Every structure is written in structure tokens, then in C-alpha cells.
């Protein structure tokens, strides 16, 4: 069994999809939560000065979505042809775009934060969630491929869990098809075990 | 031969990587350049209200990087195993992050534009270019895999071409290894032919 080590900050963020992927696959991993005061020393040693970092037998992987796609391919959570893999990539990108809009609001300067919030609540969130929920309905409780859990389902569930913290409420609470996916992933043995022991977040706010 | 149609605005943007992919693969495609006044009518008909849109025999594909990865897989411009494909994804994401930082400056409100510009010029651009140039040096004039052109090379060259327009100068002019890749892609038969007939950009500015 290879050794897996995930390094990320002390909150969910872009580390959570990687943690969820490993948990779902039922592999043991070192959950290295980097304290803010250790960050300045660690940053220059990283491939692009960023976390998450995944080390597999010491080999470094960075960039959240490429890591999840890679883990998907080794844990049999991909499609069976190029079009199916496109479907997976595409919905993961859609979820990532929504995450990015929310993160840009969350970390924005106070002077533009209120106007961005209105745009999020009235436009971006309902628009993206509508599209994602419609797709989950079409795929019958999966996000990319009907009848098969893929890395995009796991990625999305972890990202929605992170978004919950950023927004202060569960944005998918009324999306019954996304909820089905969440329920399925969160109740998988490895994820259940991970969630039971997951440390409480220490969110860092910059303003 | 399937029919290919790319729809994007009248400038390079995120449509250019898709146009470059098809040009590089030497396939004929309809280069549908959407005028700004036609956009409000088109937008609600699109999968996520966004361009680029690629139609292959009428089947719609959206999201720039997933499209390029998909085209890469059908045109044999991918890696030969999961780690190689991770390498390709990873460098494409790095180029995309730089593009996003530049686009966020370009399209930002005037009131924050100057301070973002300084950050770009002094930090982000040299930092990202340093990393990308170093990798291109290691891979001996390729971006992801030594000795093999992949979709990430083509994607990156098209994005740098777009960034040239946004910044008003060629940010990679002193990066001799990135220049090698650019030279290789731009002088491929299909791309050369595309560039010869490419319409002049009509850049849209919002502020």
C-alpha cells in the first residue's frame, strides 16, 4: 500500500476534496493540517507555492482538481471513455466555478463585499445550483454518470461542505438530487470514518 | 469526418485554445465568431450561459479546459498513463491560474485596477512565468511531457497569445523555452493555416 500524505490548512477549503477522495477509497492517509504560523516557511518549498499538496510515496502532486482526477483514475472513479471523462471534467469545472465566485466574495475587500454578496445570492448561486441540480436529476442521483460514482461526485460533495462554512448556511439544502449524492458519499464507510474523526475547522479570515 | 463548430466571441479569449486544438489537428471547423449584439439572445440557450461552445456533429461541449482535454484524447495529444495525464492537467491549470489573474485585472473595476496591475507585474507574472519556463526547460521544449506535444502545449500557446492582447505586450518574450513551444505549435501546418486566415480581434472592453 503506498503512503499518502495530504497537506492543507486547518480548514476544509481545497484540501477537503483530496481528503474526501482518499477517505472514500478507504486508504489510510496522513492528514497534515498546516498551522498559519508555519505557512511562510512551507510556501517557498511547494511546487507553485500553494496547498493542497498530496504526497504519494513522497512524490508531490499539486492543484486540487488535477489531484482528484488522478486519484479518480487510480481508484476506478472515472468514466469508461473520453466522452464520459469529459462529462466528469465538465461538471467538476462547473462546481469549481461556483466555488470560485463564492471564495472571491468571501476573501474580497470589505468595500466590495456587500455588492458581491447580493450578486451571489440573487444570481450566481441560484443559477449554478439550478444547473447542477438539473443535471443530478437527469443522472438519477449521480453528478456525471448515471449509476456510477465518479471523482466529480466526491469532489462536489467536499466543495459544498466547504461552501457551507463560507456562506454560513447549507446552500444545497433544497436541492434534493444533490442531497442524494451528498448522502451517498457521506455515508460511504471510509468517508463516515473520516468525518467522525475530522478535526474542527479553524477558519482563517484575512479582513 | 465529424463536423466541428466553435462558437466564441470576436476575440481570442477562451475560444482560442479550442480553435488552436482543431487547427493543430488539421480538421476543418466552423469558426463562429459571435457579435456582442447577438450575445443576449444566444446566452440563455447555452449549457452554462457561457462560451466557448464546441459542437461535434451537433453534440455540445462547453468549459474550455475540459473541451481541450477531450480533443486531446481524440487527437492523441494526451499522456500514456495516469501520471503523465496528471502532468498535463497540472501545467494547464497553472497556465489557467495565470490567465485568470490577468483577466481579473483586465476586467476589474477601474478603482482597483492600478493596484492589481502592480501586483501582476511585480509578483504574479514573474512568479508563474518562472515556474512555467523552468518546467519547459526541464521538459526540453515541451510543457508537460518531454518529447511529446500534448494538449497542454497547444492550450498554453493559445492562452499566451490571448494574454498578449490583454497585457499589450508579449509576456513570454524573454522565456526562451516557452518560446520554443510557441514556435513549434505556431509553425505546425494546421495552425499556420489558421493564423494566416484568422480575423482581426474585436476586443470588448467593459469599463
mmCIF file of N, CA, C and O in Angstrom, chain A residues 46-85:
data_model
loop_
_atom_site.group_PDB
_atom_site.id
_atom_site.type_symbol
_atom_site.label_atom_id
_atom_site.label_comp_id
_atom_site.label_asym_id
_atom_site.label_seq_id
_atom_site.Cartn_x
_atom_site.Cartn_y
_atom_site.Cartn_z
ATOM 1 N N UNK A 46 6.982 24.658 -1.934
ATOM 2 C CA UNK A 46 5.912 23.971 -2.670
ATOM 3 C C UNK A 46 6.021 24.212 -4.179
ATOM 4 O O UNK A 46 6.503 25.263 -4.595
ATOM 5 N N UNK A 47 5.516 23.259 -4.979
ATOM 6 C CA UNK A 47 5.645 23.375 -6.436
ATOM 7 C C UNK A 47 5.168 24.721 -6.999
ATOM 8 O O UNK A 47 5.803 25.269 -7.884
ATOM 9 N N UNK A 48 4.050 25.235 -6.500
ATOM 10 C CA UNK A 48 3.558 26.521 -7.001
ATOM 11 C C UNK A 48 3.201 27.433 -5.821
ATOM 12 O O UNK A 48 2.371 28.317 -5.927
ATOM 13 N N UNK A 49 3.868 27.174 -4.687
ATOM 14 C CA UNK A 49 3.623 27.994 -3.502
ATOM 15 C C UNK A 49 2.219 27.839 -2.949
ATOM 16 O O UNK A 49 1.692 28.750 -2.322
ATOM 17 N N UNK A 50 1.601 26.698 -3.238
ATOM 18 C CA UNK A 50 0.187 26.514 -2.876
ATOM 19 C C UNK A 50 -0.060 25.180 -2.198
ATOM 20 O O UNK A 50 0.635 24.201 -2.455
ATOM 21 N N UNK A 51 -1.132 25.152 -1.412
ATOM 22 C CA UNK A 51 -1.705 23.903 -0.923
ATOM 23 C C UNK A 51 -3.074 23.764 -1.572
ATOM 24 O O UNK A 51 -3.651 24.768 -1.974
ATOM 25 N N UNK A 52 -3.637 22.555 -1.725
ATOM 26 C CA UNK A 52 -3.174 21.295 -1.168
ATOM 27 C C UNK A 52 -1.943 20.718 -1.881
ATOM 28 O O UNK A 52 -1.700 20.979 -3.050
ATOM 29 N N UNK A 53 -1.227 19.926 -1.092
ATOM 30 C CA UNK A 53 -0.153 19.108 -1.629
ATOM 31 C C UNK A 53 -0.471 17.668 -1.248
ATOM 32 O O UNK A 53 -0.775 17.388 -0.088
ATOM 33 N N UNK A 54 -0.427 16.790 -2.223
ATOM 34 C CA UNK A 54 -0.579 15.359 -1.924
ATOM 35 C C UNK A 54 0.758 14.700 -2.203
ATOM 36 O O UNK A 54 1.352 14.914 -3.264
ATOM 37 N N UNK A 55 1.244 13.929 -1.246
ATOM 38 C CA UNK A 55 2.462 13.145 -1.486
ATOM 39 C C UNK A 55 2.106 11.663 -1.484
ATOM 40 O O UNK A 55 1.495 11.172 -0.539
ATOM 41 N N UNK A 56 2.456 10.998 -2.559
ATOM 42 C CA UNK A 56 2.243 9.544 -2.639
ATOM 43 C C UNK A 56 3.623 8.905 -2.704
ATOM 44 O O UNK A 56 4.364 9.126 -3.663
ATOM 45 N N UNK A 57 3.962 8.173 -1.667
ATOM 46 C CA UNK A 57 5.324 7.645 -1.526
ATOM 47 C C UNK A 57 6.362 8.743 -1.784
ATOM 48 O O UNK A 57 7.380 8.523 -2.455
ATOM 49 N N UNK A 58 6.057 9.931 -1.289
ATOM 50 C CA UNK A 58 6.998 11.051 -1.393
ATOM 51 C C UNK A 58 6.928 11.846 -2.678
ATOM 52 O O UNK A 58 7.531 12.914 -2.791
ATOM 53 N N UNK A 59 6.207 11.363 -3.678
ATOM 54 C CA UNK A 59 6.073 12.072 -4.958
ATOM 55 C C UNK A 59 4.984 13.139 -4.818
ATOM 56 O O UNK A 59 3.876 12.839 -4.386
ATOM 57 N N UNK A 60 5.306 14.390 -5.138
ATOM 58 C CA UNK A 60 4.385 15.507 -4.879
ATOM 59 C C UNK A 60 3.404 15.737 -6.014
ATOM 60 O O UNK A 60 3.784 15.748 -7.192
ATOM 61 N N UNK A 61 2.148 15.941 -5.646
ATOM 62 C CA UNK A 61 1.083 16.305 -6.588
ATOM 63 C C UNK A 61 0.438 17.597 -6.079
ATOM 64 O O UNK A 61 0.161 17.696 -4.883
ATOM 65 N N UNK A 62 0.199 18.531 -6.975
ATOM 66 C CA UNK A 62 -0.499 19.746 -6.546
ATOM 67 C C UNK A 62 -1.617 20.081 -7.520
ATOM 68 O O UNK A 62 -1.822 19.384 -8.497
ATOM 69 N N UNK A 63 -2.363 21.145 -7.223
ATOM 70 C CA UNK A 63 -3.577 21.585 -7.936
ATOM 71 C C UNK A 63 -4.728 20.614 -7.613
ATOM 72 O O UNK A 63 -4.711 19.434 -8.020
ATOM 73 N N UNK A 64 -5.710 21.145 -6.936
ATOM 74 C CA UNK A 64 -6.806 20.321 -6.399
ATOM 75 C C UNK A 64 -7.512 19.428 -7.426
ATOM 76 O O UNK A 64 -7.611 18.212 -7.234
ATOM 77 N N UNK A 65 -8.010 20.016 -8.512
ATOM 78 C CA UNK A 65 -8.776 19.196 -9.463
ATOM 79 C C UNK A 65 -7.883 18.164 -10.171
ATOM 80 O O UNK A 65 -8.267 16.991 -10.264
ATOM 81 N N UNK A 66 -6.709 18.541 -10.664
ATOM 82 C CA UNK A 66 -5.825 17.500 -11.223
ATOM 83 C C UNK A 66 -5.509 16.366 -10.239
ATOM 84 O O UNK A 66 -5.445 15.201 -10.634
ATOM 85 N N UNK A 67 -5.352 16.688 -8.962
ATOM 86 C CA UNK A 67 -5.123 15.624 -7.969
ATOM 87 C C UNK A 67 -6.346 14.700 -7.913
ATOM 88 O O UNK A 67 -6.214 13.470 -7.941
ATOM 89 N N UNK A 68 -7.539 15.306 -7.836
ATOM 90 C CA UNK A 68 -8.757 14.477 -7.727
ATOM 91 C C UNK A 68 -8.939 13.610 -8.969
ATOM 92 O O UNK A 68 -9.317 12.441 -8.870
ATOM 93 N N UNK A 69 -8.661 14.186 -10.134
ATOM 94 C CA UNK A 69 -8.782 13.393 -11.372
ATOM 95 C C UNK A 69 -7.775 12.238 -11.356
ATOM 96 O O UNK A 69 -8.099 11.108 -11.727
ATOM 97 N N UNK A 70 -6.561 12.529 -10.911
ATOM 98 C CA UNK A 70 -5.538 11.480 -10.836
ATOM 99 C C UNK A 70 -5.961 10.376 -9.859
ATOM 100 O O UNK A 70 -5.899 9.179 -10.192
ATOM 101 N N UNK A 71 -6.411 10.785 -8.678
ATOM 102 C CA UNK A 71 -6.863 9.774 -7.706
ATOM 103 C C UNK A 71 -8.060 9.002 -8.267
ATOM 104 O O UNK A 71 -8.164 7.788 -8.088
ATOM 105 N N UNK A 72 -8.946 9.714 -8.952
ATOM 106 C CA UNK A 72 -10.073 9.045 -9.607
ATOM 107 C C UNK A 72 -9.597 7.950 -10.537
ATOM 108 O O UNK A 72 -10.156 6.842 -10.567
ATOM 109 N N UNK A 73 -8.530 8.245 -11.267
ATOM 110 C CA UNK A 73 -8.069 7.252 -12.250
ATOM 111 C C UNK A 73 -7.431 6.046 -11.570
ATOM 112 O O UNK A 73 -7.542 4.931 -12.068
ATOM 113 N N UNK A 74 -6.794 6.244 -10.410
ATOM 114 C CA UNK A 74 -6.202 5.062 -9.759
ATOM 115 C C UNK A 74 -7.216 4.325 -8.873
ATOM 116 O O UNK A 74 -7.023 3.163 -8.559
ATOM 117 N N UNK A 75 -8.302 4.989 -8.482
ATOM 118 C CA UNK A 75 -9.321 4.338 -7.641
ATOM 119 C C UNK A 75 -10.562 3.921 -8.442
ATOM 120 O O UNK A 75 -11.629 3.675 -7.850
ATOM 121 N N UNK A 76 -10.450 3.895 -9.753
ATOM 122 C CA UNK A 76 -11.574 3.484 -10.610
ATOM 123 C C UNK A 76 -12.822 4.335 -10.418
ATOM 124 O O UNK A 76 -13.936 3.828 -10.290
ATOM 125 N N UNK A 77 -12.624 5.635 -10.402
ATOM 126 C CA UNK A 77 -13.744 6.573 -10.249
ATOM 127 C C UNK A 77 -13.819 7.506 -11.454
ATOM 128 O O UNK A 77 -14.157 8.682 -11.332
ATOM 129 N N UNK A 78 -13.453 6.967 -12.609
ATOM 130 C CA UNK A 78 -13.501 7.748 -13.854
ATOM 131 C C UNK A 78 -14.535 7.125 -14.790
ATOM 132 O O UNK A 78 -15.185 6.138 -14.446
ATOM 133 N N UNK A 79 -14.662 7.705 -15.981
ATOM 134 C CA UNK A 79 -15.562 7.157 -16.982
ATOM 135 C C UNK A 79 -14.891 6.036 -17.749
ATOM 136 O O UNK A 79 -13.709 5.733 -17.533
ATOM 137 N N UNK A 80 -15.654 5.459 -18.670
ATOM 138 C CA UNK A 80 -15.065 4.345 -19.419
ATOM 139 C C UNK A 80 -14.685 4.767 -20.845
ATOM 140 O O UNK A 80 -14.205 3.948 -21.623
ATOM 141 N N UNK A 81 -14.886 6.030 -21.174
ATOM 142 C CA UNK A 81 -14.418 6.522 -22.486
ATOM 143 C C UNK A 81 -14.240 8.036 -22.403
ATOM 144 O O UNK A 81 -14.543 8.661 -21.378
ATOM 145 N N UNK A 82 -13.759 8.613 -23.507
ATOM 146 C CA UNK A 82 -13.395 10.039 -23.498
ATOM 147 C C UNK A 82 -14.604 10.939 -23.262
ATOM 148 O O UNK A 82 -14.498 11.955 -22.563
ATOM 149 N N UNK A 83 -15.762 10.588 -23.813
ATOM 150 C CA UNK A 83 -16.944 11.434 -23.610
ATOM 151 C C UNK A 83 -17.373 11.396 -22.142
ATOM 152 O O UNK A 83 -17.693 12.425 -21.544
ATOM 153 N N UNK A 84 -17.355 10.212 -21.544
ATOM 154 C CA UNK A 84 -17.710 10.116 -20.122
ATOM 155 C C UNK A 84 -16.721 10.916 -19.260
ATOM 156 O O UNK A 84 -17.124 11.607 -18.326
ATOM 157 N N UNK A 85 -15.452 10.831 -19.600
ATOM 158 C CA UNK A 85 -14.478 11.608 -18.830
ATOM 159 C C UNK A 85 -14.682 13.114 -19.023
ATOM 160 O O UNK A 85 -14.488 13.894 -18.088
#
